[in-house]
JSON list of C-alpha atoms in Angstrom, two decimals:
[
{"chain": "A", "resi": 1, "resn": "MET", "atom": "CA", "xyz": [-1.10, 13.33, -0.36]},
{"chain": "A", "resi": 2, "resn": "PRO", "atom": "CA", "xyz": [-1.03, 13.48, -4.21]},
{"chain": "A", "resi": 3, "resn": "ARG", "atom": "CA", "xyz": [1.55, 10.66, -4.44]},
{"chain": "A", "resi": 4, "resn": "LYS", "atom": "CA", "xyz": [-0.64, 8.36, -2.26]},
{"chain": "A", "resi": 5, "resn": "ALA", "atom": "CA", "xyz": [-3.51, 8.98, -4.35]},
{"chain": "A", "resi": 6, "resn": "ALA", "atom": "CA", "xyz": [-1.65, 8.24, -7.56]},
{"chain": "A", "resi": 7, "resn": "HIS", "atom": "CA", "xyz": [-0.37, 5.00, -5.96]},
{"chain": "A", "resi": 8, "resn": "SER", "atom": "CA", "xyz": [-4.01, 4.03, -4.84]},
{"chain": "A", "resi": 9, "resn": "GLN", "atom": "CA", "xyz": [-5.32, 4.64, -8.30]},
{"chain": "A", "resi": 10, "resn": "ASP", "atom": "CA", "xyz": [-2.50, 2.59, -9.93]},
{"chain": "A", "resi": 11, "resn": "HIS", "atom": "CA", "xyz": [-3.27, -0.36, -7.44]},
{"chain": "A", "resi": 12, "resn": "LEU", "atom": "CA", "xyz": [-6.92, -0.02, -8.15]},
{"chain": "A", "resi": 13, "resn": "ILE", "atom": "CA", "xyz": [-6.23, -0.17, -12.09]},
{"chain": "A", "resi": 14, "resn": "ALA", "atom": "CA", "xyz": [-3.83, -3.05, -11.59]},
{"chain": "A", "resi": 15, "resn": "SER", "atom": "CA", "xyz": [-6.08, -5.07, -9.43]},
{"chain": "A", "resi": 16, "resn": "ALA", "atom": "CA", "xyz": [-9.24, -4.42, -11.51]},
{"chain": "A", "resi": 17, "resn": "LEU", "atom": "CA", "xyz": [-7.06, -5.62, -14.71]},
{"chain": "A", "resi": 18, "resn": "ASP", "atom": "CA", "xyz": [-6.71, -8.83, -13.01]},
{"chain": "A", "resi": 19, "resn": "GLN", "atom": "CA", "xyz": [-10.22, -9.24, -12.40]},
{"chain": "A", "resi": 20, "resn": "PHE", "atom": "CA", "xyz": [-11.49, -8.10, -15.86]},
{"chain": "A", "resi": 21, "resn": "TRP", "atom": "CA", "xyz": [-8.97, -10.30, -17.43]},
{"chain": "A", "resi": 22, "resn": "ALA", "atom": "CA", "xyz": [-9.89, -13.26, -15.68]},
{"chain": "A", "resi": 23, "resn": "HIS", "atom": "CA", "xyz": [-13.69, -12.77, -15.76]},
{"chain": "A", "resi": 24, "resn": "GLY", "atom": "CA", "xyz": [-14.57, -10.32, -18.55]},
{"chain": "A", "resi": 25, "resn": "PHE", "atom": "CA", "xyz": [-16.53, -7.08, -18.33]},
{"chain": "A", "resi": 26, "resn": "SER", "atom": "CA", "xyz": [-20.06, -8.25, -18.05]},
{"chain": "A", "resi": 27, "resn": "ALA", "atom": "CA", "xyz": [-19.42, -10.99, -15.63]},
{"chain": "A", "resi": 28, "resn": "THR", "atom": "CA", "xyz": [-17.52, -8.79, -13.24]},
{"chain": "A", "resi": 29, "resn": "SER", "atom": "CA", "xyz": [-20.07, -6.93, -10.77]},
{"chain": "A", "resi": 30, "resn": "MET", "atom": "CA", "xyz": [-19.09, -3.78, -8.63]},
{"chain": "A", "resi": 31, "resn": "ASP", "atom": "CA", "xyz": [-19.12, -6.23, -5.70]},
{"chain": "A", "resi": 32, "resn": "ASP", "atom": "CA", "xyz": [-16.36, -8.39, -7.52]},
{"chain": "A", "resi": 33, "resn": "LEU", "atom": "CA", "xyz": [-14.30, -5.17, -8.13]},
{"chain": "A", "resi": 34, "resn": "VAL", "atom": "CA", "xyz": [-14.65, -4.13, -4.33]},
{"chain": "A", "resi": 35, "resn": "ARG", "atom": "CA", "xyz": [-13.38, -7.49, -3.29]},
{"chain": "A", "resi": 36, "resn": "ALA", "atom": "CA", "xyz": [-10.64, -7.63, -6.10]},
{"chain": "A", "resi": 37, "resn": "THR", "atom": "CA", "xyz": [-9.29, -4.34, -5.37]},
{"chain": "A", "resi": 38, "resn": "GLY", "atom": "CA", "xyz": [-9.92, -3.67, -1.78]},
{"chain": "A", "resi": 39, "resn": "VAL", "atom": "CA", "xyz": [-11.43, -0.26, -2.44]},
{"chain": "A", "resi": 40, "resn": "SER", "atom": "CA", "xyz": [-15.15, 0.66, -1.65]},
{"chain": "A", "resi": 41, "resn": "ARG", "atom": "CA", "xyz": [-17.50, 1.24, -3.99]},
{"chain": "A", "resi": 42, "resn": "HIS", "atom": "CA", "xyz": [-17.45, 5.04, -3.01]},
{"chain": "A", "resi": 43, "resn": "GLY", "atom": "CA", "xyz": [-13.88, 4.92, -3.73]},
{"chain": "A", "resi": 44, "resn": "ILE", "atom": "CA", "xyz": [-14.05, 3.25, -7.05]},
{"chain": "A", "resi": 45, "resn": "TYR", "atom": "CA", "xyz": [-16.88, 5.85, -8.07]},
{"chain": "A", "resi": 46, "resn": "LYS", "atom": "CA", "xyz": [-14.74, 8.75, -6.93]},
{"chain": "A", "resi": 47, "resn": "ALA", "atom": "CA", "xyz": [-11.67, 7.60, -8.74]},
{"chain": "A", "resi": 48, "resn": "PHE", "atom": "CA", "xyz": [-13.44, 6.38, -12.11]},
{"chain": "A", "resi": 49, "resn": "ALA", "atom": "CA", "xyz": [-17.34, 7.38, -11.86]},
{"chain": "A", "resi": 50, "resn": "GLY", "atom": "CA", "xyz": [-18.07, 3.63, -12.13]},
{"chain": "A", "resi": 51, "resn": "LYS", "atom": "CA", "xyz": [-17.43, 0.37, -13.83]},
{"chain": "A", "resi": 52, "resn": "ASP", "atom": "CA", "xyz": [-17.29, 1.61, -17.43]},
{"chain": "A", "resi": 53, "resn": "ALA", "atom": "CA", "xyz": [-14.77, 4.43, -16.84]},
{"chain": "A", "resi": 54, "resn": "LEU", "atom": "CA", "xyz": [-12.71, 1.84, -14.76]},
{"chain": "A", "resi": 55, "resn": "PHE", "atom": "CA", "xyz": [-12.57, -0.59, -17.60]},
{"chain": "A", "resi": 56, "resn": "ALA", "atom": "CA", "xyz": [-11.48, 2.15, -19.98]},
{"chain": "A", "resi": 57, "resn": "ALA", "atom": "CA", "xyz": [-8.50, 2.85, -17.71]},
{"chain": "A", "resi": 58, "resn": "VAL", "atom": "CA", "xyz": [-7.76, -1.09, -17.31]},
{"chain": "A", "resi": 59, "resn": "PHE", "atom": "CA", "xyz": [-7.99, -1.27, -21.09]},
{"chain": "A", "resi": 60, "resn": "GLU", "atom": "CA", "xyz": [-5.69, 1.69, -21.74]},
{"chain": "A", "resi": 61, "resn": "ARG", "atom": "CA", "xyz": [-3.06, -0.10, -19.39]},
{"chain": "A", "resi": 62, "resn": "TYR", "atom": "CA", "xyz": [-3.65, -3.43, -21.04]},
{"chain": "A", "resi": 63, "resn": "ASP", "atom": "CA", "xyz": [-3.09, -1.84, -24.38]},
{"chain": "A", "resi": 64, "resn": "ARG", "atom": "CA", "xyz": [0.05, -0.01, -23.27]},
{"chain": "A", "resi": 65, "resn": "GLU", "atom": "CA", "xyz": [1.64, -2.67, -21.23]},
{"chain": "A", "resi": 66, "resn": "VAL", "atom": "CA", "xyz": [0.48, -5.91, -22.85]},
{"chain": "A", "resi": 67, "resn": "VAL", "atom": "CA", "xyz": [-0.64, -5.33, -26.45]},
{"chain": "A", "resi": 68, "resn": "SER", "atom": "CA", "xyz": [1.90, -2.70, -27.76]},
{"chain": "A", "resi": 69, "resn": "PRO", "atom": "CA", "xyz": [4.95, -4.33, -26.53]},
{"chain": "A", "resi": 70, "resn": "ALA", "atom": "CA", "xyz": [4.02, -7.70, -28.04]},
{"chain": "A", "resi": 71, "resn": "PHE", "atom": "CA", "xyz": [2.61, -6.27, -31.29]},
{"chain": "A", "resi": 72, "resn": "ALA", "atom": "CA", "xyz": [5.29, -4.03, -32.10]},
{"chain": "A", "resi": 73, "resn": "VAL", "atom": "CA", "xyz": [7.22, -6.49, -34.06]},
{"chain": "A", "resi": 74, "resn": "VAL", "atom": "CA", "xyz": [4.31, -6.92, -36.46]},
{"chain": "A", "resi": 75, "resn": "GLU", "atom": "CA", "xyz": [3.72, -3.27, -36.77]},
{"chain": "A", "resi": 76, "resn": "ALA", "atom": "CA", "xyz": [7.45, -2.59, -37.60]},
{"chain": "A", "resi": 77, "resn": "PRO", "atom": "CA", "xyz": [8.01, -1.50, -41.23]},
{"chain": "A", "resi": 78, "resn": "GLY", "atom": "CA", "xyz": [8.75, -4.72, -43.49]},
{"chain": "A", "resi": 79, "resn": "ALA", "atom": "CA", "xyz": [7.53, -7.07, -40.85]},
{"chain": "A", "resi": 80, "resn": "THR", "atom": "CA", "xyz": [6.41, -10.44, -42.72]},
{"chain": "A", "resi": 81, "resn": "LEU", "atom": "CA", "xyz": [4.92, -13.60, -41.48]},
{"chain": "A", "resi": 82, "resn": "GLU", "atom": "CA", "xyz": [8.07, -14.10, -39.49]},
{"chain": "A", "resi": 83, "resn": "ALA", "atom": "CA", "xyz": [7.27, -11.28, -37.40]},
{"chain": "A", "resi": 84, "resn": "VAL", "atom": "CA", "xyz": [3.70, -12.83, -36.78]},
{"chain": "A", "resi": 85, "resn": "ALA", "atom": "CA", "xyz": [5.39, -15.91, -35.79]},
{"chain": "A", "resi": 86, "resn": "ALA", "atom": "CA", "xyz": [7.50, -14.06, -33.27]},
{"chain": "A", "resi": 87, "resn": "TYR", "atom": "CA", "xyz": [4.56, -12.28, -31.84]},
{"chain": "A", "resi": 88, "resn": "LEU", "atom": "CA", "xyz": [2.53, -15.61, -31.53]},
{"chain": "A", "resi": 89, "resn": "ASP", "atom": "CA", "xyz": [5.54, -17.30, -29.83]},
{"chain": "A", "resi": 90, "resn": "HIS", "atom": "CA", "xyz": [6.31, -14.26, -27.38]},
{"chain": "A", "resi": 91, "resn": "GLN", "atom": "CA", "xyz": [2.74, -14.43, -26.23]},
{"chain": "A", "resi": 92, "resn": "ILE", "atom": "CA", "xyz": [2.77, -18.12, -25.64]},
{"chain": "A", "resi": 93, "resn": "SER", "atom": "CA", "xyz": [6.12, -17.79, -23.84]},
{"chain": "A", "resi": 94, "resn": "LEU", "atom": "CA", "xyz": [4.50, -15.04, -21.63]},
{"chain": "A", "resi": 95, "resn": "ALA", "atom": "CA", "xyz": [1.66, -17.40, -20.92]},
{"chain": "A", "resi": 96, "resn": "GLN", "atom": "CA", "xyz": [3.97, -20.33, -20.11]},
{"chain": "A", "resi": 97, "resn": "ALA", "atom": "CA", "xyz": [5.85, -18.11, -17.68]},
{"chain": "A", "resi": 98, "resn": "THR", "atom": "CA", "xyz": [3.02, -17.10, -15.76]},
{"chain": "A", "resi": 99, "resn": "GLY", "atom": "CA", "xyz": [1.21, -20.53, -15.85]},
{"chain": "A", "resi": 100, "resn": "LEU", "atom": "CA", "xyz": [-0.89, -22.58, -18.23]},
{"chain": "A", "resi": 101, "resn": "PRO", "atom": "CA", "xyz": [-3.65, -22.86, -18.65]},
{"chain": "A", "resi": 102, "resn": "GLY", "atom": "CA", "xyz": [-3.96, -19.10, -18.13]},
{"chain": "A", "resi": 103, "resn": "PRO", "atom": "CA", "xyz": [-6.33, -16.23, -18.42]},
{"chain": "A", "resi": 104, "resn": "GLY", "atom": "CA", "xyz": [-6.11, -15.88, -22.23]},
{"chain": "A", "resi": 105, "resn": "CYS", "atom": "CA", "xyz": [-6.65, -12.64, -23.82]},
{"chain": "A", "resi": 106, "resn": "LEU", "atom": "CA", "xyz": [-8.58, -9.64, -21.93]},
{"chain": "A", "resi": 107, "resn": "VAL", "atom": "CA", "xyz": [-10.16, -8.41, -25.26]},
{"chain": "A", "resi": 108, "resn": "GLY", "atom": "CA", "xyz": [-10.96, -12.15, -26.36]},
{"chain": "A", "resi": 109, "resn": "ASN", "atom": "CA", "xyz": [-12.55, -12.99, -23.07]},
{"chain": "A", "resi": 110, "resn": "THR", "atom": "CA", "xyz": [-14.52, -9.72, -23.12]},
{"chain": "A", "resi": 111, "resn": "GLN", "atom": "CA", "xyz": [-15.74, -10.01, -26.50]},
{"chain": "A", "resi": 112, "resn": "SER", "atom": "CA", "xyz": [-17.08, -13.68, -26.17]},
{"chain": "A", "resi": 113, "resn": "GLU", "atom": "CA", "xyz": [-18.99, -12.75, -23.09]},
{"chain": "A", "resi": 114, "resn": "PRO", "atom": "CA", "xyz": [-22.84, -13.70, -23.62]},
{"chain": "A", "resi": 115, "resn": "ALA", "atom": "CA", "xyz": [-24.02, -10.38, -21.98]},
{"chain": "A", "resi": 116, "resn": "ALA", "atom": "CA", "xyz": [-24.49, -7.43, -24.20]},
{"chain": "A", "resi": 117, "resn": "GLN", "atom": "CA", "xyz": [-21.38, -5.03, -24.08]},
{"chain": "A", "resi": 118, "resn": "THR", "atom": "CA", "xyz": [-21.78, -1.21, -23.43]},
{"chain": "A", "resi": 119, "resn": "GLU", "atom": "CA", "xyz": [-20.94, 0.99, -26.36]},
{"chain": "A", "resi": 120, "resn": "ALA", "atom": "CA", "xyz": [-17.68, 2.05, -24.83]},
{"chain": "A", "resi": 121, "resn": "VAL", "atom": "CA", "xyz": [-16.72, -1.74, -24.41]},
{"chain": "A", "resi": 122, "resn": "GLN", "atom": "CA", "xyz": [-17.64, -2.28, -27.90]},
{"chain": "A", "resi": 123, "resn": "GLN", "atom": "CA", "xyz": [-15.82, 0.51, -29.22]},
{"chain": "A", "resi": 124, "resn": "ALA", "atom": "CA", "xyz": [-12.66, -0.45, -27.25]},
{"chain": "A", "resi": 125, "resn": "ILE", "atom": "CA", "xyz": [-12.94, -4.15, -28.91]},
{"chain": "A", "resi": 126, "resn": "THR", "atom": "CA", "xyz": [-13.52, -2.85, -32.36]},
{"chain": "A", "resi": 127, "resn": "ALA", "atom": "CA", "xyz": [-10.49, -0.57, -32.10]},
{"chain": "A", "resi": 128, "resn": "HIS", "atom": "CA", "xyz": [-8.35, -3.35, -30.86]},
{"chain": "A", "resi": 129, "resn": "ARG", "atom": "CA", "xyz": [-9.39, -5.74, -33.59]},
{"chain": "A", "resi": 130, "resn": "ALA", "atom": "CA", "xyz": [-8.82, -3.15, -36.25]},
{"chain": "A", "resi": 131, "resn": "ARG", "atom": "CA", "xyz": [-5.31, -2.66, -34.89]},
{"chain": "A", "resi": 132, "resn": "LEU", "atom": "CA", "xyz": [-4.45, -6.16, -35.03]},
{"chain": "A", "resi": 133, "resn": "GLN", "atom": "CA", "xyz": [-5.96, -7.09, -38.42]},
{"chain": "A", "resi": 134, "resn": "ALA", "atom": "CA", "xyz": [-4.28, -3.91, -40.00]},
{"chain": "A", "resi": 135, "resn": "GLY", "atom": "CA", "xyz": [-0.86, -5.17, -38.55]},
{"chain": "A", "resi": 136, "resn": "PHE", "atom": "CA", "xyz": [-1.57, -8.64, -39.75]},
{"chain": "A", "resi": 137, "resn": "GLU", "atom": "CA", "xyz": [-2.63, -7.42, -43.15]},
{"chain": "A", "resi": 138, "resn": "LYS", "atom": "CA", "xyz": [0.43, -5.33, -43.52]},
{"chain": "A", "resi": 139, "resn": "ALA", "atom": "CA", "xyz": [2.70, -8.31, -42.70]},
{"chain": "A", "resi": 140, "resn": "ILE", "atom": "CA", "xyz": [0.63, -10.49, -45.29]},
{"chain": "A", "resi": 141, "resn": "ARG", "atom": "CA", "xyz": [1.28, -7.83, -47.92]},
{"chain": "A", "resi": 142, "resn": "ASN", "atom": "CA", "xyz": [4.87, -7.56, -47.17]},
{"chain": "A", "resi": 143, "resn": "GLU", "atom": "CA", "xyz": [5.11, -11.45, -47.57]},
{"chain": "A", "resi": 144, "resn": "ALA", "atom": "CA", "xyz": [3.11, -11.44, -50.78]},
{"chain": "A", "resi": 145, "resn": "PRO", "atom": "CA", "xyz": [3.35, -7.98, -52.51]},
{"chain": "A", "resi": 146, "resn": "GLY", "atom": "CA", "xyz": [1.18, -9.42, -55.68]},
{"chain": "A", "resi": 147, "resn": "LEU", "atom": "CA", "xyz": [-1.87, -10.22, -53.37]},
{"chain": "A", "resi": 148, "resn": "SER", "atom": "CA", "xyz": [-5.05, -8.36, -54.07]},
{"chain": "A", "resi": 149, "resn": "THR", "atom": "CA", "xyz": [-6.46, -5.92, -51.50]},
{"chain": "A", "resi": 150, "resn": "GLU", "atom": "CA", "xyz": [-9.52, -8.29, -50.93]},
{"chain": "A", "resi": 151, "resn": "GLU", "atom": "CA", "xyz": [-7.30, -11.35, -50.55]},
{"chain": "A", "resi": 152, "resn": "ALA", "atom": "CA", "xyz": [-5.11, -9.54, -48.10]},
{"chain": "A", "resi": 153, "resn": "GLU", "atom": "CA", "xyz": [-7.86, -8.26, -46.00]},
{"chain": "A", "resi": 154, "resn": "ALA", "atom": "CA", "xyz": [-9.65, -11.72, -45.90]},
{"chain": "A", "resi": 155, "resn": "LEU", "atom": "CA", "xyz": [-6.46, -13.56, -44.95]},
{"chain": "A", "resi": 156, "resn": "ALA", "atom": "CA", "xyz": [-5.83, -10.73, -42.03]},
{"chain": "A", "resi": 157, "resn": "LEU", "atom": "CA", "xyz": [-9.23, -11.37, -40.75]},
{"chain": "A", "resi": 158, "resn": "VAL", "atom": "CA", "xyz": [-8.54, -15.21, -40.65]},
{"chain": "A", "resi": 159, "resn": "LEU", "atom": "CA", "xyz": [-5.23, -14.79, -39.05]},
{"chain": "A", "resi": 160, "resn": "LEU", "atom": "CA", "xyz": [-6.74, -12.38, -36.41]},
{"chain": "A", "resi": 161, "resn": "THR", "atom": "CA", "xyz": [-9.47, -14.91, -35.83]},
{"chain": "A", "resi": 162, "resn": "SER", "atom": "CA", "xyz": [-6.93, -17.80, -35.44]},
{"chain": "A", "resi": 163, "resn": "ALA", "atom": "CA", "xyz": [-4.71, -15.73, -33.06]},
{"chain": "A", "resi": 164, "resn": "GLN", "atom": "CA", "xyz": [-7.66, -14.87, -30.86]},
{"chain": "A", "resi": 165, "resn": "GLY", "atom": "CA", "xyz": [-8.79, -18.62, -30.88]},
{"chain": "A", "resi": 166, "resn": "LEU", "atom": "CA", "xyz": [-5.21, -19.40, -30.02]},
{"chain": "A", "resi": 167, "resn": "TRP", "atom": "CA", "xyz": [-5.45, -17.24, -26.99]},
{"chain": "A", "resi": 168, "resn": "SER", "atom": "CA", "xyz": [-8.83, -18.87, -26.11]},
{"chain": "A", "resi": 169, "resn": "ALA", "atom": "CA", "xyz": [-7.25, -22.30, -26.18]},
{"chain": "A", "resi": 170, "resn": "SER", "atom": "CA", "xyz": [-4.58, -21.19, -23.84]},
{"chain": "A", "resi": 171, "resn": "ARG", "atom": "CA", "xyz": [-7.24, -20.88, -21.06]},
{"chain": "A", "resi": 172, "resn": "VAL", "atom": "CA", "xyz": [-7.95, -24.63, -21.20]},
{"chain": "A", "resi": 173, "resn": "ILE", "atom": "CA", "xyz": [-4.62, -26.25, -22.68]},
{"chain": "A", "resi": 174, "resn": "GLY", "atom": "CA", "xyz": [-1.64, -26.36, -20.12]},
{"chain": "A", "resi": 175, "resn": "ASP", "atom": "CA", "xyz": [0.94, -27.47, -22.73]},
{"chain": "A", "resi": 176, "resn": "ALA", "atom": "CA", "xyz": [2.79, -24.65, -24.33]},
{"chain": "A", "resi": 177, "resn": "ASP", "atom": "CA", "xyz": [4.35, -26.85, -27.17]},
{"chain": "A", "resi": 178, "resn": "ALA", "atom": "CA", "xyz": [0.70, -27.89, -28.05]},
{"chain": "A", "resi": 179, "resn": "LEU", "atom": "CA", "xyz": [0.10, -24.11, -28.36]},
{"chain": "A", "resi": 180, "resn": "ARG", "atom": "CA", "xyz": [3.15, -23.68, -30.46]},
{"chain": "A", "resi": 181, "resn": "THR", "atom": "CA", "xyz": [2.14, -26.38, -32.88]},
{"chain": "A", "resi": 182, "resn": "ILE", "atom": "CA", "xyz": [-1.35, -24.75, -33.27]},
{"chain": "A", "resi": 183, "resn": "ALA", "atom": "CA", "xyz": [0.52, -21.36, -34.07]},
{"chain": "A", "resi": 184, "resn": "ALA", "atom": "CA", "xyz": [2.90, -23.09, -36.43]},
{"chain": "A", "resi": 185, "resn": "THR", "atom": "CA", "xyz": [0.09, -24.91, -38.28]},
{"chain": "A", "resi": 186, "resn": "ILE", "atom": "CA", "xyz": [-1.77, -21.69, -38.53]},
{"chain": "A", "resi": 187, "resn": "LEU", "atom": "CA", "xyz": [1.24, -19.97, -40.22]},
{"chain": "A", "resi": 188, "resn": "ASP", "atom": "CA", "xyz": [2.08, -22.96, -42.37]},
{"chain": "A", "resi": 189, "resn": "LEU", "atom": "CA", "xyz": [-1.43, -23.20, -43.99]},
{"chain": "A", "resi": 190, "resn": "LEU", "atom": "CA", "xyz": [-1.14, -19.30, -44.39]},
{"chain": "A", "resi": 191, "resn": "ARG", "atom": "CA", "xyz": [2.17, -19.63, -46.18]},
{"chain": "A", "resi": 192, "resn": "LYS", "atom": "CA", "xyz": [0.87, -22.39, -48.36]},
{"chain": "A", "resi": 193, "resn": "ARG", "atom": "CA", "xyz": [-2.28, -20.18, -49.36]},
{"chain": "A", "resi": 194, "resn": "LEU", "atom": "CA", "xyz": [0.22, -17.17, -50.32]},
{"chain": "A", "resi": 195, "resn": "ALA", "atom": "CA", "xyz": [2.31, -19.60, -52.14]},
{"chain": "A", "resi": 196, "resn": "HIS", "atom": "CA", "xyz": [-0.63, -20.56, -54.33]},
{"chain": "A", "resi": 197, "resn": "GLY", "atom": "CA", "xyz": [-1.95, -17.02, -54.60]}
]
């Protein structure tokens, strides 16, 4: 019985991930989750005590299975803008393999929803953004060691915003080469800025 329960919970998280990823947190109702997962309201509340707790489990899986493997190249010691380029291309390749236009980014979709987020969701988004910005800032500093702290932080925020914009664009652009051109342009502009810094 414990093995069956574990399998059911795994199925619930995986199915909820697809739902949240496609539609965001606020736009997903409990009825949507029941339909998407095939698990009753009672079953969802029994396993996760509600939508917020289920989203937390979904977000943890997304971070572990999607974000961390992709972003590891940027977080590696000595990573430069080449690592950022590899990260962007990896994500575009994944989107291309699963079909473009695609679902974009779970975090980007969630943070751009018009409805107010719960505190737990806001904290998850903030932590995710901080992690990516820190990785980008490290790569920028490695690329241009003489850059001031303020400039490195500002450029890392620009790169984070640009990357998230790219994933949003992947929800409406069906051409992977067009996305790669956008990514290459972002990095080219950043390299030019660093060269004149």
